[in-house]
Amino acid sequence: MGSFSLLYELTDLPYWPSYLISLILSIVWNFTLNRKFTFKSAANIPVAMLKVLAYYVAFTPLTTLLGDFLAEDLLWNGYLVTALNMILNFVTEFLVQRFWVFGKTIDSQNPNNC
């Protein structure tokens, strides 16, 4: 939300690039934290990243286009639209990572490598 706020308020960018940049930052941050701390997974990182990429191939265009339509065409508040998208992202990404990306490798991380 912080990166979205900075981009949305302090630049002349419309809703969709502000959201898209913030989403990409969120993806990198969440993947790293979920792998290392939430699921403590020693999964093959490139394979796990490809699985996350596959999820976002569908999620990103859908929420970017829908969010832009709501914020720019229907004049919904950009923060409300982003908050709704982030909640949807939080829930669905957690489920995807829990059951598909890291499901078989949860708690497989070597405690000495933390």
C-alpha positions as a LaTeX table, in Angstrom:
\begin{tabular}{lrrr}
\hline
Residue & $x$ (\AA) & $y$ (\AA) & $z$ (\AA) \\
\hline
Met1 & 0.00 & 0.00 & 0.00 \\
Gly2 & 2.92 & 2.31 & 0.74 \\
Ser3 & 4.46 & 2.01 & $-2.70$ \\
Phe4 & 1.04 & 2.45 & $-4.31$ \\
Ser5 & 0.42 & 5.60 & $-2.26$ \\
Leu6 & 3.78 & 7.10 & $-3.23$ \\
Leu7 & 3.29 & 6.36 & $-6.92$ \\
Tyr8 & $-0.38$ & 7.36 & $-7.00$ \\
Glu9 & 0.05 & 10.63 & $-5.10$ \\
Leu10 & 3.53 & 11.84 & $-5.99$ \\
Thr11 & 3.65 & 11.03 & $-9.71$ \\
Asp12 & 1.39 & 11.69 & $-12.65$ \\
Leu13 & 0.91 & 7.96 & $-13.19$ \\
Pro14 & $-2.66$ & 6.78 & $-13.63$ \\
Tyr15 & $-4.07$ & 4.00 & $-11.46$ \\
Trp16 & $-2.93$ & 0.95 & $-13.43$ \\
Pro17 & 0.87 & 1.54 & $-13.51$ \\
Ser18 & 0.84 & 2.58 & $-9.85$ \\
Tyr19 & $-0.99$ & $-0.63$ & $-8.96$ \\
Leu20 & 1.10 & $-2.84$ & $-11.26$ \\
Ile21 & 4.44 & $-1.63$ & $-9.87$ \\
Ser22 & 3.14 & $-2.06$ & $-6.32$ \\
Leu23 & 1.87 & $-5.54$ & $-7.12$ \\
Ile24 & 5.26 & $-6.61$ & $-8.51$ \\
Leu25 & 7.00 & $-5.32$ & $-5.38$ \\
Ser26 & 4.46 & $-7.19$ & $-3.27$ \\
Ile27 & 5.04 & $-10.43$ & $-5.19$ \\
Val28 & 8.80 & $-10.36$ & $-4.61$ \\
Trp29 & 8.39 & $-9.44$ & $-0.94$ \\
Asn30 & 5.70 & $-12.08$ & $-0.24$ \\
Phe31 & 7.51 & $-14.87$ & $-2.08$ \\
Thr32 & 10.70 & $-14.26$ & $-0.12$ \\
Leu33 & 9.01 & $-14.01$ & 3.27 \\
Asn34 & 6.66 & $-16.94$ & 2.69 \\
Arg35 & 9.46 & $-19.24$ & 1.52 \\
Lys36 & 11.86 & $-18.32$ & 4.30 \\
Phe37 & 9.65 & $-17.70$ & 7.34 \\
Thr38 & 6.02 & $-18.74$ & 6.83 \\
Phe39 & 6.52 & $-22.13$ & 5.18 \\
Lys40 & 10.24 & $-22.64$ & 5.97 \\
Ser41 & 10.64 & $-24.32$ & 2.63 \\
Ala42 & 13.78 & $-25.61$ & 0.97 \\
Ala43 & 11.92 & $-25.98$ & $-2.33$ \\
Asn44 & 13.78 & $-25.51$ & $-5.58$ \\
Ile45 & 13.57 & $-21.71$ & $-5.87$ \\
Pro46 & 13.37 & $-21.48$ & $-9.70$ \\
Val47 & 10.58 & $-24.09$ & $-9.79$ \\
Ala48 & 8.72 & $-22.34$ & $-6.98$ \\
Met49 & 9.10 & $-18.99$ & $-8.76$ \\
Leu50 & 7.73 & $-20.47$ & $-11.99$ \\
Lys51 & 4.67 & $-21.73$ & $-10.10$ \\
Val52 & 4.12 & $-18.27$ & $-8.62$ \\
Leu53 & 4.61 & $-16.76$ & $-12.08$ \\
Ala54 & 1.94 & $-19.11$ & $-13.48$ \\
Tyr55 & $-0.52$ & $-17.89$ & $-10.84$ \\
Tyr56 & 0.26 & $-14.24$ & $-11.57$ \\
Val57 & $-0.12$ & $-14.69$ & $-15.33$ \\
Ala58 & $-3.86$ & $-14.90$ & $-14.61$ \\
Phe59 & $-4.12$ & $-12.70$ & $-11.51$ \\
Thr60 & $-2.17$ & $-9.66$ & $-12.71$ \\
Pro61 & $-4.05$ & $-8.79$ & $-15.93$ \\
Leu62 & $-7.40$ & $-9.50$ & $-14.28$ \\
Thr63 & $-6.84$ & $-7.23$ & $-11.29$ \\
Thr64 & $-4.96$ & $-4.56$ & $-13.25$ \\
Leu65 & $-7.71$ & $-4.21$ & $-15.87$ \\
Leu66 & $-10.56$ & $-4.50$ & $-13.37$ \\
Gly67 & $-8.86$ & $-2.09$ & $-10.97$ \\
Asp68 & $-8.24$ & 0.45 & $-13.72$ \\
Phe69 & $-11.87$ & 0.16 & $-14.86$ \\
Leu70 & $-13.16$ & 0.70 & $-11.31$ \\
Ala71 & $-10.78$ & 3.57 & $-10.50$ \\
Glu72 & $-10.65$ & 5.40 & $-13.82$ \\
Asp73 & $-14.01$ & 4.69 & $-15.48$ \\
Leu74 & $-16.37$ & 4.17 & $-12.54$ \\
Leu75 & $-14.41$ & 6.67 & $-10.41$ \\
Trp76 & $-14.08$ & 4.42 & $-7.38$ \\
Asn77 & $-11.51$ & 5.55 & $-4.85$ \\
Gly78 & $-8.10$ & 4.22 & $-5.95$ \\
Tyr79 & $-7.18$ & 3.27 & $-2.40$ \\
Leu80 & $-10.38$ & 1.26 & $-1.99$ \\
Val81 & $-9.76$ & $-0.58$ & $-5.26$ \\
Thr82 & $-6.16$ & $-1.30$ & $-4.29$ \\
Ala83 & $-7.19$ & $-2.47$ & $-0.81$ \\
Leu84 & $-9.74$ & $-4.86$ & $-2.34$ \\
Asn85 & $-7.14$ & $-6.15$ & $-4.80$ \\
Met86 & $-4.55$ & $-6.59$ & $-2.04$ \\
Ile87 & $-7.01$ & $-8.53$ & 0.15 \\
Leu88 & $-7.85$ & $-10.76$ & $-2.81$ \\
Asn89 & $-4.13$ & $-11.15$ & $-3.52$ \\
Phe90 & $-3.33$ & $-11.95$ & 0.12 \\
Val91 & $-5.91$ & $-14.72$ & 0.38 \\
Thr92 & $-5.41$ & $-16.33$ & $-3.02$ \\
Glu93 & $-1.60$ & $-16.07$ & $-3.02$ \\
Phe94 & $-1.40$ & $-17.62$ & 0.44 \\
Leu95 & $-3.57$ & $-20.54$ & $-0.65$ \\
Val96 & $-1.60$ & $-21.04$ & $-3.88$ \\
Gln97 & 1.72 & $-20.97$ & $-2.05$ \\
Arg98 & 0.50 & $-23.13$ & 0.83 \\
Phe99 & $-1.02$ & $-25.92$ & $-1.23$ \\
Trp100 & 0.75 & $-25.78$ & $-4.60$ \\
Val101 & 4.06 & $-23.94$ & $-4.48$ \\
Phe102 & 5.39 & $-25.06$ & $-1.08$ \\
Gly103 & 2.83 & $-27.72$ & $-0.08$ \\
Lys104 & 5.17 & $-30.72$ & $-0.14$ \\
Thr105 & 8.20 & $-28.89$ & 1.21 \\
Ile106 & 6.78 & $-27.06$ & 4.24 \\
Asp107 & 9.22 & $-27.13$ & 7.19 \\
Ser108 & 11.96 & $-28.67$ & 5.03 \\
Gln109 & 14.39 & $-25.81$ & 5.55 \\
Asn110 & 17.57 & $-26.66$ & 7.45 \\
Pro111 & 17.34 & $-24.78$ & 10.78 \\
Asn112 & 21.08 & $-24.07$ & 10.62 \\
Asn113 & 20.61 & $-22.11$ & 7.35 \\
Cys114 & 18.04 & $-19.66$ & 8.68 \\
\hline
\end{tabular}
